[in-house]
PDB file of C-alpha atoms in Angstrom:
ATOM      1  CA  UNK A  17       0.051   0.153   0.354  1.00  0.00           C
ATOM      2  CA  UNK A  18       1.358   3.543  -0.964  1.00  0.00           C
ATOM      3  CA  UNK A  19      -0.156   6.896  -0.468  1.00  0.00           C
ATOM      4  CA  UNK A  20      -2.107   8.155  -3.125  1.00  0.00           C
ATOM      5  CA  UNK A  21      -0.472  11.237  -3.708  1.00  0.00           C
ATOM      6  CA  UNK A  22       2.934   9.145  -4.263  1.00  0.00           C
ATOM      7  CA  UNK A  23       1.335   6.997  -6.167  1.00  0.00           C
ATOM      8  CA  UNK A  24       0.020   9.885  -8.239  1.00  0.00           C
ATOM      9  CA  UNK A  25       3.448  11.143  -8.223  1.00  0.00           C
ATOM     10  CA  UNK A  26       5.204   8.066  -9.599  1.00  0.00           C
ATOM     11  CA  UNK A  27       3.258   7.980 -12.750  1.00  0.00           C
ATOM     12  CA  UNK A  28       4.385  11.238 -13.777  1.00  0.00           C
ATOM     13  CA  UNK A  29       1.066  13.100 -13.775  1.00  0.00           C
ATOM     14  CA  UNK A  30       2.497  15.954 -11.574  1.00  0.00           C
ATOM     15  CA  UNK A  31       5.083  16.609  -8.470  1.00  0.00           C
ATOM     16  CA  UNK A  32       4.213  15.495  -5.123  1.00  0.00           C
ATOM     17  CA  UNK A  33       3.198  18.365  -4.465  1.00  0.00           C
ATOM     18  CA  UNK A  34       0.886  19.172  -6.965  1.00  0.00           C
ATOM     19  CA  UNK A  35      -0.530  15.748  -6.516  1.00  0.00           C
ATOM     20  CA  UNK A  36      -1.895  16.907  -3.011  1.00  0.00           C
ATOM     21  CA  UNK A  37      -3.535  19.921  -4.398  1.00  0.00           C
ATOM     22  CA  UNK A  38      -5.232  17.540  -6.693  1.00  0.00           C
ATOM     23  CA  UNK A  39      -6.733  15.623  -3.611  1.00  0.00           C
ATOM     24  CA  UNK A  40      -7.796  18.166  -1.544  1.00  0.00           C
ATOM     25  CA  UNK A  41      -9.214  20.208  -4.663  1.00  0.00           C
ATOM     26  CA  UNK A  42     -11.267  16.896  -5.077  1.00  0.00           C
ATOM     27  CA  UNK A  43     -10.124  16.229  -8.685  1.00  0.00           C
ATOM     28  CA  UNK A  44      -8.868  12.433  -7.408  1.00  0.00           C
ATOM     29  CA  UNK A  45     -11.522   9.749  -7.703  1.00  0.00           C
ATOM     30  CA  UNK A  46     -10.314   6.158  -6.530  1.00  0.00           C
ATOM     31  CA  UNK A  47     -12.425   3.225  -7.471  1.00  0.00           C
ATOM     32  CA  UNK A  48     -14.931   5.560  -8.804  1.00  0.00           C
ATOM     33  CA  UNK A  49     -15.221   7.668  -5.506  1.00  0.00           C
ATOM     34  CA  UNK A  50     -13.843  11.073  -5.447  1.00  0.00           C
ATOM     35  CA  UNK A  51     -10.772  11.260  -2.116  1.00  0.00           C
ATOM     36  CA  UNK A  52      -9.891  14.192  -0.718  1.00  0.00           C
ATOM     37  CA  UNK A  53      -7.970  12.645   2.564  1.00  0.00           C
ATOM     38  CA  UNK A  54      -4.306  13.199   1.938  1.00  0.00           C
ATOM     39  CA  UNK A  55      -3.341  10.109   4.218  1.00  0.00           C
ATOM     40  CA  UNK A  56      -5.396   7.636   1.848  1.00  0.00           C
ATOM     41  CA  UNK A  57      -3.095   4.517   1.080  1.00  0.00           C
ATOM     42  CA  UNK A  58      -4.022   2.474  -2.725  1.00  0.00           C
ATOM     43  CA  UNK A  59      -2.576  -0.558  -3.919  1.00  0.00           C
ATOM     44  CA  UNK A  60      -1.975  -1.730  -7.425  1.00  0.00           C
ATOM     45  CA  UNK A  61      -5.568  -3.273  -7.497  1.00  0.00           C
ATOM     46  CA  UNK A  62      -7.073   0.486  -7.532  1.00  0.00           C
ATOM     47  CA  UNK A  63      -8.663   2.138 -10.051  1.00  0.00           C
ATOM     48  CA  UNK A  64      -7.371   5.944  -9.605  1.00  0.00           C
ATOM     49  CA  UNK A  65      -8.807   8.686 -12.071  1.00  0.00           C
ATOM     50  CA  UNK A  66      -7.024  12.238 -12.015  1.00  0.00           C
ATOM     51  CA  UNK A  67      -9.197  15.056 -13.494  1.00  0.00           C
ATOM     52  CA  UNK A  68     -11.403  12.144 -15.388  1.00  0.00           C
ATOM     53  CA  UNK A  69      -8.140  10.724 -16.704  1.00  0.00           C
ATOM     54  CA  UNK A  70      -7.289   6.936 -15.472  1.00  0.00           C
ATOM     55  CA  UNK A  71      -4.506   6.749 -14.434  1.00  0.00           C
ATOM     56  CA  UNK A  72      -1.504   4.536 -16.135  1.00  0.00           C
ATOM     57  CA  UNK A  73       2.000   3.914 -15.547  1.00  0.00           C
ATOM     58  CA  UNK A  74       4.346   4.954 -17.989  1.00  0.00           C
ATOM     59  CA  UNK A  75       7.921   4.299 -18.699  1.00  0.00           C
ATOM     60  CA  UNK A  76      10.131   6.408 -16.952  1.00  0.00           C
ATOM     61  CA  UNK A  77      11.610   9.452 -18.833  1.00  0.00           C
ATOM     62  CA  UNK A  78      14.548  12.215 -17.908  1.00  0.00           C
ATOM     63  CA  UNK A  79      15.415  15.207 -19.998  1.00  0.00           C
ATOM     64  CA  UNK A  80      17.730  18.201 -19.800  1.00  0.00           C
ATOM     65  CA  UNK A  81      16.147  21.602 -21.243  1.00  0.00           C
ATOM     66  CA  UNK A  82      18.376  24.398 -22.133  1.00  0.00           C
ATOM     67  CA  UNK A  83      15.089  26.520 -20.942  1.00  0.00           C
ATOM     68  CA  UNK A  84      15.413  29.754 -23.052  1.00  0.00           C
ATOM     69  CA  UNK A  85      13.740  33.021 -22.022  1.00  0.00           C
ATOM     70  CA  UNK A  86      10.095  33.789 -22.201  1.00  0.00           C
ATOM     71  CA  UNK A  87       9.130  30.552 -20.752  1.00  0.00           C
ATOM     72  CA  UNK A  88       7.731  29.695 -17.677  1.00  0.00           C
ATOM     73  CA  UNK A  89       8.717  26.443 -15.416  1.00  0.00           C
ATOM     74  CA  UNK A  90       5.097  24.416 -15.538  1.00  0.00           C
ATOM     75  CA  UNK A  91       3.164  22.344 -17.224  1.00  0.00           C
ATOM     76  CA  UNK A  92       0.239  24.722 -18.012  1.00  0.00           C
ATOM     77  CA  UNK A  93      -0.646  28.393 -17.388  1.00  0.00           C
ATOM     78  CA  UNK A  94      -3.512  30.034 -16.730  1.00  0.00           C
ATOM     79  CA  UNK A  95      -2.403  33.215 -18.127  1.00  0.00           C
ATOM     80  CA  UNK A  96      -1.827  31.366 -21.530  1.00  0.00           C
ATOM     81  CA  UNK A  97       1.883  32.051 -21.728  1.00  0.00           C
ATOM     82  CA  UNK A  98       4.407  29.115 -22.662  1.00  0.00           C
ATOM     83  CA  UNK A  99       5.475  26.859 -20.821  1.00  0.00           C
ATOM     84  CA  UNK A 100       8.534  24.535 -20.757  1.00  0.00           C
ATOM     85  CA  UNK A 101       6.554  21.502 -21.431  1.00  0.00           C
ATOM     86  CA  UNK A 102       5.358  22.951 -24.737  1.00  0.00           C
ATOM     87  CA  UNK A 103       9.004  22.643 -25.866  1.00  0.00           C
ATOM     88  CA  UNK A 104       8.645  18.261 -25.830  1.00  0.00           C
ATOM     89  CA  UNK A 105       4.685  18.531 -26.972  1.00  0.00           C
ATOM     90  CA  UNK A 106       5.327  17.065 -30.951  1.00  0.00           C
ATOM     91  CA  UNK A 107       7.948  14.307 -29.800  1.00  0.00           C
ATOM     92  CA  UNK A 108       7.743  13.664 -26.310  1.00  0.00           C
ATOM     93  CA  UNK A 109       4.277  11.718 -25.323  1.00  0.00           C
ATOM     94  CA  UNK A 110       5.034  10.822 -21.478  1.00  0.00           C
ATOM     95  CA  UNK A 111       3.248  13.825 -19.107  1.00  0.00           C
ATOM     96  CA  UNK A 112       6.525  15.480 -17.952  1.00  0.00           C
ATOM     97  CA  UNK A 113       7.154  18.740 -15.733  1.00  0.00           C
ATOM     98  CA  UNK A 114       9.542  20.589 -14.290  1.00  0.00           C
ATOM     99  CA  UNK A 115      11.826  19.577 -11.677  1.00  0.00           C
ATOM    100  CA  UNK A 116      11.683  22.657  -9.364  1.00  0.00           C
ATOM    101  CA  UNK A 117      11.723  25.787 -11.216  1.00  0.00           C
ATOM    102  CA  UNK A 118      13.648  28.884 -13.460  1.00  0.00           C
ATOM    103  CA  UNK A 119      12.057  32.053 -13.934  1.00  0.00           C
ATOM    104  CA  UNK A 120      10.248  33.411 -16.902  1.00  0.00           C
ATOM    105  CA  UNK A 121      13.218  35.677 -17.689  1.00  0.00           C
ATOM    106  CA  UNK A 122      16.087  33.047 -16.484  1.00  0.00           C
ATOM    107  CA  UNK A 123      17.549  30.554 -18.956  1.00  0.00           C
ATOM    108  CA  UNK A 124      19.582  27.649 -18.376  1.00  0.00           C
ATOM    109  CA  UNK A 125      19.645  24.086 -17.326  1.00  0.00           C
ATOM    110  CA  UNK A 126      16.490  22.873 -16.103  1.00  0.00           C
ATOM    111  CA  UNK A 127      15.324  18.821 -15.449  1.00  0.00           C
ATOM    112  CA  UNK A 128      11.655  17.781 -16.850  1.00  0.00           C
ATOM    113  CA  UNK A 129      10.700  13.963 -15.761  1.00  0.00           C
ATOM    114  CA  UNK A 130       7.699  11.685 -15.351  1.00  0.00           C
ATOM    115  CA  UNK A 131       9.168  10.402 -12.157  1.00  0.00           C
ATOM    116  CA  UNK A 132       7.914  12.060  -9.128  1.00  0.00           C
ATOM    117  CA  UNK A 133      10.021  10.193  -6.735  1.00  0.00           C
ATOM    118  CA  UNK A 134      12.995  11.549  -8.543  1.00  0.00           C
ATOM    119  CA  UNK A 135      11.990  14.952  -8.604  1.00  0.00           C
ATOM    120  CA  UNK A 136      11.454  15.209  -5.645  1.00  0.00           C
ATOM    121  CA  UNK A 137      14.750  13.844  -4.199  1.00  0.00           C
ATOM    122  CA  UNK A 138      16.615  16.507  -6.363  1.00  0.00           C
ATOM    123  CA  UNK A 139      14.207  19.452  -5.043  1.00  0.00           C
ATOM    124  CA  UNK A 140      13.912  18.700  -1.348  1.00  0.00           C
ATOM    125  CA  UNK A 141      16.227  21.408   0.497  1.00  0.00           C
ATOM    126  CA  UNK A 142      17.285  18.422   2.869  1.00  0.00           C
ATOM    127  CA  UNK A 143      19.169  16.857  -0.386  1.00  0.00           C
ATOM    128  CA  UNK A 144      21.349  19.859  -0.811  1.00  0.00           C
ATOM    129  CA  UNK A 145      21.897  19.519  -4.900  1.00  0.00           C
ATOM    130  CA  UNK A 146      23.810  21.947  -5.857  1.00  0.00           C
ATOM    131  CA  UNK A 147      22.586  24.703  -8.724  1.00  0.00           C
ATOM    132  CA  UNK A 148      25.324  27.101 -10.069  1.00  0.00           C
ATOM    133  CA  UNK A 149      24.231  30.288 -11.803  1.00  0.00           C
ATOM    134  CA  UNK A 150      25.639  33.083 -13.526  1.00  0.00           C
ATOM    135  CA  UNK A 151      24.369  36.702 -12.843  1.00  0.00           C
ATOM    136  CA  UNK A 152      25.034  39.748 -14.716  1.00  0.00           C
ATOM    137  CA  UNK A 153      24.299  42.790 -12.088  1.00  0.00           C
ATOM    138  CA  UNK A 154      23.864  46.414 -11.947  1.00  0.00           C
ATOM    139  CA  UNK A 155      26.318  48.060 -10.223  1.00  0.00           C
ATOM    140  CA  UNK A 156      29.975  46.059  -8.913  1.00  0.00           C
ATOM    141  CA  UNK A 157      29.476  44.336  -5.741  1.00  0.00           C
ATOM    142  CA  UNK A 158      31.411  44.968  -2.929  1.00  0.00           C
ATOM    143  CA  UNK A 159      33.922  42.272  -1.130  1.00  0.00           C
ATOM    144  CA  UNK A 160      31.704  43.086   1.833  1.00  0.00           C
ATOM    145  CA  UNK A 161      28.114  42.571  -0.069  1.00  0.00           C
ATOM    146  CA  UNK A 162      29.927  39.325  -1.638  1.00  0.00           C
ATOM    147  CA  UNK A 163      30.727  37.809   1.692  1.00  0.00           C
ATOM    148  CA  UNK A 164      27.308  38.227   3.185  1.00  0.00           C
ATOM    149  CA  UNK A 165      26.106  36.043   0.194  1.00  0.00           C
ATOM    150  CA  UNK A 166      28.976  33.582   1.191  1.00  0.00           C
ATOM    151  CA  UNK A 167      27.682  33.599   4.758  1.00  0.00           C
ATOM    152  CA  UNK A 168      24.006  33.560   4.212  1.00  0.00           C
ATOM    153  CA  UNK A 169      21.983  36.910   4.015  1.00  0.00           C
ATOM    154  CA  UNK A 170      18.556  37.346   5.489  1.00  0.00           C
ATOM    155  CA  UNK A 171      15.695  37.708   3.263  1.00  0.00           C
ATOM    156  CA  UNK A 172      11.656  38.294   3.916  1.00  0.00           C
ATOM    157  CA  UNK A 173      11.311  34.162   4.299  1.00  0.00           C
ATOM    158  CA  UNK A 174      14.641  33.885   6.164  1.00  0.00           C
ATOM    159  CA  UNK A 175      17.984  33.601   6.257  1.00  0.00           C
ATOM    160  CA  UNK A 176      19.814  31.855   3.131  1.00  0.00           C
ATOM    161  CA  UNK A 177      22.375  28.689   3.729  1.00  0.00           C
ATOM    162  CA  UNK A 178      25.810  29.595   2.662  1.00  0.00           C
ATOM    163  CA  UNK A 179      26.559  30.208  -1.355  1.00  0.00           C
ATOM    164  CA  UNK A 180      29.832  29.821  -3.195  1.00  0.00           C
ATOM    165  CA  UNK A 181      30.087  33.140  -4.735  1.00  0.00           C
ATOM    166  CA  UNK A 182      32.630  34.877  -6.706  1.00  0.00           C
ATOM    167  CA  UNK A 183      33.084  37.715  -8.976  1.00  0.00           C
ATOM    168  CA  UNK A 184      34.028  36.588 -12.976  1.00  0.00           C
ATOM    169  CA  UNK A 185      34.673  40.331 -14.608  1.00  0.00           C
ATOM    170  CA  UNK A 186      33.353  43.735 -13.186  1.00  0.00           C
ATOM    171  CA  UNK A 187      33.354  47.293 -15.128  1.00  0.00           C
ATOM    172  CA  UNK A 188      33.333  50.209 -12.727  1.00  0.00           C
ATOM    173  CA  UNK A 189      32.890  52.920 -15.113  1.00  0.00           C
ATOM    174  CA  UNK A 190      29.909  51.370 -17.142  1.00  0.00           C
ATOM    175  CA  UNK A 191      28.872  49.921 -13.392  1.00  0.00           C
ATOM    176  CA  UNK A 192      27.853  46.589 -13.999  1.00  0.00           C
ATOM    177  CA  UNK A 193      29.437  42.871 -13.252  1.00  0.00           C
ATOM    178  CA  UNK A 194      28.977  39.283 -13.860  1.00  0.00           C
ATOM    179  CA  UNK A 195      29.225  37.002 -11.137  1.00  0.00           C
ATOM    180  CA  UNK A 196      29.319  33.072 -10.372  1.00  0.00           C
ATOM    181  CA  UNK A 197      26.989  31.740  -7.518  1.00  0.00           C
ATOM    182  CA  UNK A 198      26.403  28.144  -6.240  1.00  0.00           C
ATOM    183  CA  UNK A 199      23.229  27.272  -4.152  1.00  0.00           C
ATOM    184  CA  UNK A 200      21.223  24.358  -2.866  1.00  0.00           C
ATOM    185  CA  UNK A 201      18.275  25.659  -1.974  1.00  0.00           C
ATOM    186  CA  UNK A 202      15.447  26.867  -4.411  1.00  0.00           C
ATOM    187  CA  UNK A 203      13.509  29.386  -3.294  1.00  0.00           C
ATOM    188  CA  UNK A 204      11.145  31.839  -5.126  1.00  0.00           C
ATOM    189  CA  UNK A 205      13.371  34.254  -7.057  1.00  0.00           C
ATOM    190  CA  UNK A 206      16.216  33.512  -4.833  1.00  0.00           C
ATOM    191  CA  UNK A 207      19.467  34.680  -6.491  1.00  0.00           C
ATOM    192  CA  UNK A 208      17.853  37.690  -7.886  1.00  0.00           C
ATOM    193  CA  UNK A 209      16.313  38.550  -4.302  1.00  0.00           C
ATOM    194  CA  UNK A 210      20.258  37.788  -3.093  1.00  0.00           C
ATOM    195  CA  UNK A 211      21.698  39.973  -5.119  1.00  0.00           C
ATOM    196  CA  UNK A 212      18.954  42.865  -4.793  1.00  0.00           C
ATOM    197  CA  UNK A 213      19.782  42.439  -0.797  1.00  0.00           C
ATOM    198  CA  UNK A 214      23.552  43.414  -1.497  1.00  0.00           C
ATOM    199  CA  UNK A 215      22.123  46.721  -3.561  1.00  0.00           C
ATOM    200  CA  UNK A 216      23.222  44.925  -7.359  1.00  0.00           C
ATOM    201  CA  UNK A 217      20.193  43.406  -8.801  1.00  0.00           C
ATOM    202  CA  UNK A 218      20.029  40.927 -11.343  1.00  0.00           C
ATOM    203  CA  UNK A 219      19.947  41.908 -14.987  1.00  0.00           C
ATOM    204  CA  UNK A 220      20.476  38.917 -16.777  1.00  0.00           C
ATOM    205  CA  UNK A 221      20.638  35.325 -15.116  1.00  0.00           C
ATOM    206  CA  UNK A 222      21.346  31.988 -16.446  1.00  0.00           C
ATOM    207  CA  UNK A 223      22.039  28.768 -14.670  1.00  0.00           C
ATOM    208  CA  UNK A 224      25.140  27.082 -15.730  1.00  0.00           C
ATOM    209  CA  UNK A 225      25.133  23.708 -13.884  1.00  0.00           C
ATOM    210  CA  UNK A 226      22.790  21.412 -12.046  1.00  0.00           C
ATOM    211  CA  UNK A 227      25.205  18.840  -9.820  1.00  0.00           C
ATOM    212  CA  UNK A 228      27.505  17.943 -12.342  1.00  0.00           C
ATOM    213  CA  UNK A 229      25.232  18.072 -15.463  1.00  0.00           C
ATOM    214  CA  UNK A 230      25.705  21.420 -17.583  1.00  0.00           C
ATOM    215  CA  UNK A 231      24.622  22.597 -20.844  1.00  0.00           C
ATOM    216  CA  UNK A 232      27.468  21.678 -23.256  1.00  0.00           C
ATOM    217  CA  UNK A 233      26.646  21.257 -27.180  1.00  0.00           C
ATOM    218  CA  UNK A 234      23.083  22.361 -26.217  1.00  0.00           C
ATOM    219  CA  UNK A 235      21.390  25.739 -27.799  1.00  0.00           C
ATOM    220  CA  UNK A 236      18.639  27.896 -26.037  1.00  0.00           C
ATOM    221  CA  UNK A 237      15.174  25.712 -26.453  1.00  0.00           C
ATOM    222  CA  UNK A 238      17.306  22.120 -27.237  1.00  0.00           C
ATOM    223  CA  UNK A 239      17.145  19.415 -24.938  1.00  0.00           C
ATOM    224  CA  UNK A 240      18.646  15.833 -24.345  1.00  0.00           C
ATOM    225  CA  UNK A 241      17.679  13.047 -22.535  1.00  0.00           C
ATOM    226  CA  UNK A 242      19.648  12.158 -19.483  1.00  0.00           C
ATOM    227  CA  UNK A 243      21.986   8.759 -19.675  1.00  0.00           C
ATOM    228  CA  UNK A 244      20.978   6.048 -17.326  1.00  0.00           C
ATOM    229  CA  UNK A 245      24.455   6.785 -15.800  1.00  0.00           C
ATOM    230  CA  UNK A 246      23.560  10.539 -15.062  1.00  0.00           C
ATOM    231  CA  UNK A 247      20.137   9.193 -13.679  1.00  0.00           C
ATOM    232  CA  UNK A 248      22.079   6.876 -11.244  1.00  0.00           C
ATOM    233  CA  UNK A 249      24.566   9.329 -10.106  1.00  0.00           C
ATOM    234  CA  UNK A 250      21.744  11.997  -9.288  1.00  0.00           C
ATOM    235  CA  UNK A 251      20.089   9.187  -7.592  1.00  0.00           C
ATOM    236  CA  UNK A 252      22.969   8.617  -5.459  1.00  0.00           C
ATOM    237  CA  UNK A 253      23.930  12.373  -5.217  1.00  0.00           C
ATOM    238  CA  UNK A 254      20.634  12.901  -3.381  1.00  0.00           C
ATOM    239  CA  UNK A 255      20.638   9.860  -1.186  1.00  0.00           C
ATOM    240  CA  UNK A 256      24.778  10.237   0.175  1.00  0.00           C
ATOM    241  CA  UNK A 257      25.288  14.052  -0.745  1.00  0.00           C
ATOM    242  CA  UNK A 258      28.524  12.837  -2.701  1.00  0.00           C
ATOM    243  CA  UNK A 259      29.464  10.894  -5.650  1.00  0.00           C
ATOM    244  CA  UNK A 260      32.143   8.602  -5.212  1.00  0.00           C
TER     245      UNK A 260
END
């Protein structure tokens, strides 16, 4: 027996958090009856429907996308904006969803899958998966400002964990700089808010790396499947915090 939201997530319909929301909203049926209790457990013999569609097991798939600007990290959007899953519609038939998110105006490395357990293991803060960004900022950060980011800086939703930060280049006269920052948290617009907190707002932001993965060989809007070895390494990293 497994929790209903876990089964829905594993089937690739949505992330576990989204699955819980669907249950609470009464959009899930088990054996023909609406279920709103998050603690509900189901077996392989139970028939599950999500928003009127019978749950079917799909082959698990894993993709690395070079997210272009102007797409939201979601499956659907009530405002009619383009979503990252739109990029896959012609060639991928599984119901994939993004692992975490990148802002509408942020570009770079984004993973997508239909494996809810895999997604959860890579996005929950306790697993501490490194994500590296390159930020073009307005103004030149001071040494003190960079140290604040490295130690952790207080935001409206709490203090951030320590970050790895370096200044790649700067132009005092033009009033701009390029910085690299590595964090393992995934708060909403976190990198942008961190630089804004030290007085150098982000003008352009790109995620260059996710754990050991990078964007080699890809242009904006292009994607590739992860290899079985890469998927295995990500699982090991999430479970142990290191790769031997």
